[in-house]
mmCIF file of C-alpha atoms in Angstrom:
data_model
loop_
_atom_site.group_PDB
_atom_site.id
_atom_site.type_symbol
_atom_site.label_atom_id
_atom_site.label_comp_id
_atom_site.label_asym_id
_atom_site.label_seq_id
_atom_site.Cartn_x
_atom_site.Cartn_y
_atom_site.Cartn_z
ATOM 1 C CA MET M 1 14.789 -2.554 -63.330
ATOM 2 C CA SER M 2 11.174 -1.531 -62.883
ATOM 3 C CA ASP M 3 10.259 2.061 -63.636
ATOM 4 C CA GLU M 4 7.315 1.952 -61.229
ATOM 5 C CA PRO M 5 7.587 4.447 -58.361
ATOM 6 C CA ALA M 6 8.269 3.048 -54.918
ATOM 7 C CA LEU M 7 5.207 2.608 -52.758
ATOM 8 C CA ALA M 8 4.871 5.108 -49.942
ATOM 9 C CA PRO M 9 5.007 3.575 -46.470
ATOM 10 C CA PRO M 10 1.588 3.188 -44.860
ATOM 11 C CA SER M 11 0.673 6.159 -42.708
ATOM 12 C CA ALA M 12 0.389 5.482 -39.017
ATOM 13 C CA SER M 13 -3.027 5.821 -37.432
ATOM 14 C CA PRO M 14 -3.601 8.820 -35.142
ATOM 15 C CA PHE M 15 -3.719 6.482 -32.141
ATOM 16 C CA ALA M 16 -0.428 4.834 -33.104
ATOM 17 C CA ALA M 17 1.197 8.237 -33.565
ATOM 18 C CA LEU M 18 -0.133 9.373 -30.202
ATOM 19 C CA ARG M 19 1.063 6.256 -28.423
ATOM 20 C CA ALA M 20 4.529 6.895 -29.806
ATOM 21 C CA HIS M 21 4.665 9.954 -27.533
ATOM 22 C CA PRO M 22 4.006 8.648 -23.983
ATOM 23 C CA VAL M 23 3.451 12.048 -22.377
ATOM 24 C CA LEU M 24 0.900 13.055 -25.013
ATOM 25 C CA TRP M 25 -0.771 9.646 -24.706
ATOM 26 C CA ALA M 26 -1.043 10.254 -20.955
ATOM 27 C CA VAL M 27 -2.391 13.791 -21.244
ATOM 28 C CA VAL M 28 -4.643 13.927 -24.314
ATOM 29 C CA PRO M 29 -7.505 11.636 -23.151
ATOM 30 C CA GLY M 30 -7.915 13.676 -19.978
ATOM 31 C CA LEU M 31 -7.782 16.941 -21.878
ATOM 32 C CA VAL M 32 -10.524 15.683 -24.188
ATOM 33 C CA LEU M 33 -12.712 15.018 -21.143
ATOM 34 C CA VAL M 34 -11.922 18.458 -19.701
ATOM 35 C CA VAL M 35 -12.757 20.237 -22.958
ATOM 36 C CA ALA M 36 -15.966 18.239 -23.419
ATOM 37 C CA GLY M 37 -17.093 18.832 -19.842
ATOM 38 C CA VAL M 38 -16.307 22.543 -19.926
ATOM 39 C CA GLY M 39 -18.075 22.870 -23.283
ATOM 40 C CA VAL M 40 -21.285 21.279 -21.994
ATOM 41 C CA PHE M 41 -21.125 23.260 -18.756
ATOM 42 C CA LEU M 42 -20.693 26.595 -20.544
ATOM 43 C CA SER M 43 -23.516 25.753 -22.930
ATOM 44 C CA VAL M 44 -25.863 24.989 -20.030
ATOM 45 C CA LEU M 45 -24.724 28.093 -18.140
ATOM 46 C CA ASP M 46 -25.375 30.238 -21.199
ATOM 47 C CA GLY M 47 -28.888 28.805 -21.444
ATOM 48 C CA VAL M 48 -29.543 29.598 -17.791
ATOM 49 C CA GLN M 49 -28.274 33.149 -18.131
ATOM 50 C CA GLU M 50 -30.050 33.803 -21.425
ATOM 51 C CA LYS M 51 -33.166 31.835 -20.400
ATOM 52 C CA ASP M 52 -33.234 29.651 -23.510
ATOM 53 C CA ASP M 53 -32.163 26.235 -24.851
ATOM 54 C CA LEU M 54 -32.183 23.593 -22.069
ATOM 55 C CA TRP M 55 -33.498 26.192 -19.604
ATOM 56 C CA ASP M 56 -36.849 25.977 -21.404
ATOM 57 C CA LEU M 57 -37.311 22.497 -19.891
ATOM 58 C CA ASP M 58 -36.515 23.478 -16.309
ATOM 59 C CA GLN M 59 -39.988 24.467 -15.177
ATOM 60 C CA PRO M 60 -41.951 21.866 -17.195
ATOM 61 C CA VAL M 61 -39.786 19.016 -15.850
ATOM 62 C CA LEU M 62 -40.049 20.307 -12.288
ATOM 63 C CA ASP M 63 -43.823 20.740 -12.529
ATOM 64 C CA TRP M 64 -44.345 17.278 -14.028
ATOM 65 C CA LEU M 65 -42.289 15.499 -11.384
ATOM 66 C CA VAL M 66 -43.909 17.372 -8.507
ATOM 67 C CA ALA M 67 -47.363 16.601 -9.905
ATOM 68 C CA HIS M 68 -46.569 12.873 -10.120
ATOM 69 C CA ARG M 69 -45.146 12.283 -6.657
ATOM 70 C CA THR M 70 -46.132 9.091 -4.868
ATOM 71 C CA ALA M 71 -45.508 8.026 -1.299
ATOM 72 C CA ALA M 72 -43.293 5.109 -2.335
ATOM 73 C CA TRP M 73 -41.106 7.059 -4.748
ATOM 74 C CA THR M 74 -40.846 9.968 -2.330
ATOM 75 C CA SER M 75 -39.528 7.659 0.412
ATOM 76 C CA VAL M 76 -36.967 6.029 -1.895
ATOM 77 C CA LEU M 77 -35.680 9.243 -3.451
ATOM 78 C CA ALA M 78 -35.630 11.091 -0.117
ATOM 79 C CA ALA M 79 -33.408 8.314 1.255
ATOM 80 C CA ILE M 80 -31.112 8.549 -1.783
ATOM 81 C CA THR M 81 -30.797 12.308 -1.483
ATOM 82 C CA PHE M 82 -30.001 11.969 2.229
ATOM 83 C CA VAL M 83 -27.250 9.375 1.707
ATOM 84 C CA THR M 84 -25.610 11.405 -1.073
ATOM 85 C CA GLY M 85 -25.803 14.706 0.790
ATOM 86 C CA PRO M 86 -23.023 16.753 2.406
ATOM 87 C CA THR M 87 -23.378 14.956 5.753
ATOM 88 C CA VAL M 88 -23.303 11.271 4.822
ATOM 89 C CA LEU M 89 -21.396 11.090 1.500
ATOM 90 C CA PRO M 90 -18.117 12.558 2.841
ATOM 91 C CA ILE M 91 -18.161 9.947 5.622
ATOM 92 C CA VAL M 92 -18.787 7.149 3.096
ATOM 93 C CA VAL M 93 -15.967 8.406 0.868
ATOM 94 C CA GLY M 94 -13.565 8.838 3.785
ATOM 95 C CA VAL M 95 -14.202 5.335 5.114
ATOM 96 C CA ALA M 96 -13.986 3.832 1.619
ATOM 97 C CA CYS M 97 -10.630 5.531 0.957
ATOM 98 C CA LEU M 98 -9.250 4.464 4.343
ATOM 99 C CA VAL M 99 -10.323 0.833 3.887
ATOM 100 C CA TRP M 100 -8.973 0.854 0.314
ATOM 101 C CA GLY M 101 -5.574 2.066 1.504
ATOM 102 C CA LEU M 102 -5.338 -0.370 4.383
ATOM 103 C CA VAL M 103 -6.542 -3.427 2.468
ATOM 104 C CA ARG M 104 -4.608 -2.804 -0.742
ATOM 105 C CA HIS M 105 -1.545 -1.325 1.002
ATOM 106 C CA GLU M 106 -1.479 1.631 -1.365
ATOM 107 C CA TRP M 107 -2.395 5.260 -0.903
ATOM 108 C CA TRP M 108 -2.025 6.934 -4.302
ATOM 109 C CA ARG M 109 -5.448 5.971 -5.632
ATOM 110 C CA PRO M 110 -7.396 6.484 -2.372
ATOM 111 C CA VAL M 111 -5.795 9.911 -1.890
ATOM 112 C CA LEU M 112 -6.489 10.806 -5.518
ATOM 113 C CA LEU M 113 -10.151 9.851 -5.061
ATOM 114 C CA ALA M 114 -10.423 11.881 -1.867
ATOM 115 C CA GLY M 115 -8.732 14.829 -3.574
ATOM 116 C CA ALA M 116 -11.161 14.615 -6.488
ATOM 117 C CA MET M 117 -14.105 14.741 -4.088
ATOM 118 C CA ILE M 118 -12.685 17.778 -2.315
ATOM 119 C CA ALA M 119 -12.004 19.476 -5.646
ATOM 120 C CA SER M 120 -15.548 18.826 -6.906
ATOM 121 C CA THR M 121 -16.978 20.304 -3.709
ATOM 122 C CA LEU M 122 -14.847 23.431 -4.000
ATOM 123 C CA VAL M 123 -15.747 23.839 -7.683
ATOM 124 C CA SER M 124 -19.440 23.417 -6.899
ATOM 125 C CA LEU M 125 -19.361 26.001 -4.101
ATOM 126 C CA ALA M 126 -17.376 28.458 -6.237
ATOM 127 C CA VAL M 127 -19.805 28.193 -9.157
ATOM 128 C CA LYS M 128 -22.807 28.473 -6.837
ATOM 129 C CA GLY M 129 -21.360 31.688 -5.436
ATOM 130 C CA LEU M 130 -20.546 33.159 -8.835
ATOM 131 C CA VAL M 131 -23.841 32.287 -10.555
ATOM 132 C CA GLY M 132 -26.102 32.820 -7.541
ATOM 133 C CA ARG M 133 -29.144 31.116 -9.014
ATOM 134 C CA GLU M 134 -32.215 30.879 -6.813
ATOM 135 C CA ARG M 135 -33.668 27.497 -5.881
ATOM 136 C CA PRO M 136 -37.072 26.381 -7.116
ATOM 137 C CA PRO M 137 -39.990 27.889 -5.131
ATOM 138 C CA GLU M 138 -40.311 26.541 -1.587
ATOM 139 C CA ASP M 139 -43.838 25.275 -2.239
ATOM 140 C CA THR M 140 -42.385 22.726 -4.668
ATOM 141 C CA MET M 141 -39.757 21.466 -2.202
ATOM 142 C CA PHE M 142 -40.407 18.217 -0.352
ATOM 143 C CA VAL M 143 -39.257 19.981 2.818
ATOM 144 C CA ALA M 144 -39.770 23.729 2.411
ATOM 145 C CA GLY M 145 -36.682 25.744 3.276
ATOM 146 C CA ALA M 146 -34.469 22.655 3.596
ATOM 147 C CA GLU M 147 -32.018 24.027 1.010
ATOM 148 C CA THR M 148 -30.711 27.564 1.392
ATOM 149 C CA THR M 149 -27.598 27.601 -0.826
ATOM 150 C CA ALA M 150 -27.634 28.619 -4.484
ATOM 151 C CA SER M 151 -29.104 26.155 -6.958
ATOM 152 C CA PHE M 152 -26.565 25.978 -9.809
ATOM 153 C CA PRO M 153 -25.016 23.381 -9.954
ATOM 154 C CA SER M 154 -26.389 20.492 -7.886
ATOM 155 C CA GLY M 155 -23.928 19.589 -5.146
ATOM 156 C CA HIS M 156 -25.455 16.137 -4.579
ATOM 157 C CA THR M 157 -25.158 15.319 -8.277
ATOM 158 C CA ILE M 158 -21.593 16.518 -8.780
ATOM 159 C CA GLY M 159 -20.478 14.663 -5.657
ATOM 160 C CA THR M 160 -22.068 11.374 -6.681
ATOM 161 C CA ALA M 161 -20.979 11.634 -10.316
ATOM 162 C CA THR M 162 -17.404 12.483 -9.317
ATOM 163 C CA PHE M 163 -17.236 9.590 -6.867
ATOM 164 C CA LEU M 164 -18.541 7.024 -9.349
ATOM 165 C CA LEU M 165 -16.586 8.329 -12.354
ATOM 166 C CA VAL M 166 -13.239 8.713 -10.584
ATOM 167 C CA ALA M 167 -13.504 5.483 -8.575
ATOM 168 C CA GLY M 168 -14.479 3.634 -11.741
ATOM 169 C CA TYR M 169 -11.522 5.071 -13.648
ATOM 170 C CA LEU M 170 -9.050 4.260 -10.870
ATOM 171 C CA VAL M 171 -10.278 0.672 -10.606
ATOM 172 C CA CYS M 172 -10.793 -0.114 -14.282
ATOM 173 C CA SER M 173 -7.599 1.537 -15.525
ATOM 174 C CA ARG M 174 -5.466 -0.881 -13.480
ATOM 175 C CA ASN M 175 -7.332 -4.071 -14.330
ATOM 176 C CA PRO M 176 -9.352 -3.382 -17.476
ATOM 177 C CA SER M 177 -11.857 -5.926 -18.724
ATOM 178 C CA VAL M 178 -15.023 -5.588 -20.754
ATOM 179 C CA ALA M 179 -17.178 -6.904 -17.913
ATOM 180 C CA ARG M 180 -15.635 -4.570 -15.335
ATOM 181 C CA ILE M 181 -15.838 -1.480 -17.556
ATOM 182 C CA VAL M 182 -19.424 -2.172 -18.664
ATOM 183 C CA GLY M 183 -20.533 -3.034 -15.134
ATOM 184 C CA TRP M 184 -19.021 0.077 -13.591
ATOM 185 C CA GLY M 185 -20.299 2.200 -16.462
ATOM 186 C CA VAL M 186 -23.868 0.998 -15.927
ATOM 187 C CA ALA M 187 -23.562 1.538 -12.161
ATOM 188 C CA THR M 188 -22.266 5.074 -12.754
ATOM 189 C CA VAL M 189 -25.099 5.993 -15.122
ATOM 190 C CA VAL M 190 -27.786 4.469 -12.895
ATOM 191 C CA GLY M 191 -26.370 5.908 -9.665
ATOM 192 C CA THR M 192 -25.887 9.406 -11.044
ATOM 193 C CA THR M 193 -29.312 9.379 -12.699
ATOM 194 C CA LEU M 194 -31.050 8.324 -9.487
ATOM 195 C CA VAL M 195 -29.374 11.069 -7.463
ATOM 196 C CA ALA M 196 -30.103 13.703 -10.117
ATOM 197 C CA LEU M 197 -33.709 12.488 -10.317
ATOM 198 C CA SER M 198 -34.054 12.689 -6.532
ATOM 199 C CA ARG M 199 -33.004 16.342 -6.563
ATOM 200 C CA LEU M 200 -35.500 17.168 -9.316
ATOM 201 C CA TYR M 201 -38.326 15.036 -7.927
ATOM 202 C CA LEU M 202 -38.028 16.510 -4.434
ATOM 203 C CA GLY M 203 -38.109 20.032 -5.880
ATOM 204 C CA TYR M 204 -34.641 21.150 -4.796
ATOM 205 C CA HIS M 205 -33.112 21.694 -8.248
ATOM 206 C CA PHE M 206 -33.840 22.374 -11.898
ATOM 207 C CA LEU M 207 -32.830 20.146 -14.808
ATOM 208 C CA THR M 208 -30.011 22.485 -15.850
ATOM 209 C CA ASP M 209 -28.546 22.314 -12.326
ATOM 210 C CA VAL M 210 -28.002 18.555 -12.496
ATOM 211 C CA VAL M 211 -26.787 18.542 -16.115
ATOM 212 C CA ALA M 212 -24.198 21.203 -15.279
ATOM 213 C CA ALA M 213 -23.123 19.171 -12.244
ATOM 214 C CA VAL M 214 -22.469 16.063 -14.353
ATOM 215 C CA ALA M 215 -20.476 18.141 -16.842
ATOM 216 C CA LEU M 216 -18.271 19.478 -14.038
ATOM 217 C CA ALA M 217 -17.770 15.947 -12.712
ATOM 218 C CA VAL M 218 -16.462 14.962 -16.157
ATOM 219 C CA VAL M 219 -14.011 17.877 -15.944
ATOM 220 C CA VAL M 220 -12.755 16.596 -12.579
ATOM 221 C CA LEU M 221 -12.402 13.100 -14.054
ATOM 222 C CA GLY M 222 -10.324 14.522 -16.902
ATOM 223 C CA VAL M 223 -7.965 16.279 -14.492
ATOM 224 C CA VAL M 224 -7.637 13.118 -12.379
ATOM 225 C CA SER M 225 -6.860 11.109 -15.507
ATOM 226 C CA VAL M 226 -4.039 13.458 -16.508
ATOM 227 C CA VAL M 227 -2.515 13.486 -13.010
ATOM 228 C CA ASP M 228 -2.768 9.722 -12.595
ATOM 229 C CA ARG M 229 -1.478 8.810 -16.045
ATOM 230 C CA LEU M 230 1.520 11.125 -15.699
ATOM 231 C CA HIS M 231 2.195 9.685 -12.244
ATOM 232 C CA THR M 232 2.238 6.107 -13.550
ATOM 233 C CA LEU M 233 4.477 6.824 -16.554
ATOM 234 C CA PRO M 234 7.903 5.183 -16.390
ATOM 235 C CA ARG M 235 10.553 7.779 -15.560
ATOM 236 C CA SER M 236 12.300 6.975 -18.819
ATOM 237 C CA ASP M 237 9.243 8.272 -20.726
ATOM 238 C CA LEU M 238 9.226 11.640 -18.968
ATOM 239 C CA PRO M 239 10.930 14.565 -20.737
ATOM 240 C CA GLY M 240 14.492 15.358 -19.687
#
């Protein structure tokens, strides 16, 4: 007989260990998104309240964009900010969810998307009320006095980011493919960036307002992920 000690079994990777517990596998990815989003949001909020860090770029970015306005860019970005505003975007989302439900004969995902949009709006309004940050000066606004609510965070940006992130997750999680994930990811980055840029360019928000809005949208995505993944778990995987 050999005197050599028996080899220890190979240790399972963290992902393999996590997948062995279906409920944890359903919850952890969303919690990671929530923690990351909250962390970024609180960091930006701290900078705004302490007037340091990213806040230092607020006025320089605003001044540079206002100084470099052109007629063509103003028309394009004004149209984008109108379409993604509180009047048009809810109609677009409502129609999209209704068509999705009727065409696909399912209501879970459309309702979840609509719920995410409502949640992001409520979160945005609550934070605006609690922080109470003033808007940029009216003389920098494209239309002076057009925005009267608090500035932090950007409602247009959180709405657009939530819509693109959550819709992308709900579509790609059911039929994942590299092309679909990359395509939707690029569309999400470009769409959110254009809306955020429109709010800065037109003088309605500061840089920290739009960054905080994206962070909160990531939080909403994380919550949606947890709810959806638990909902789609086989009943046999749910605890007793």
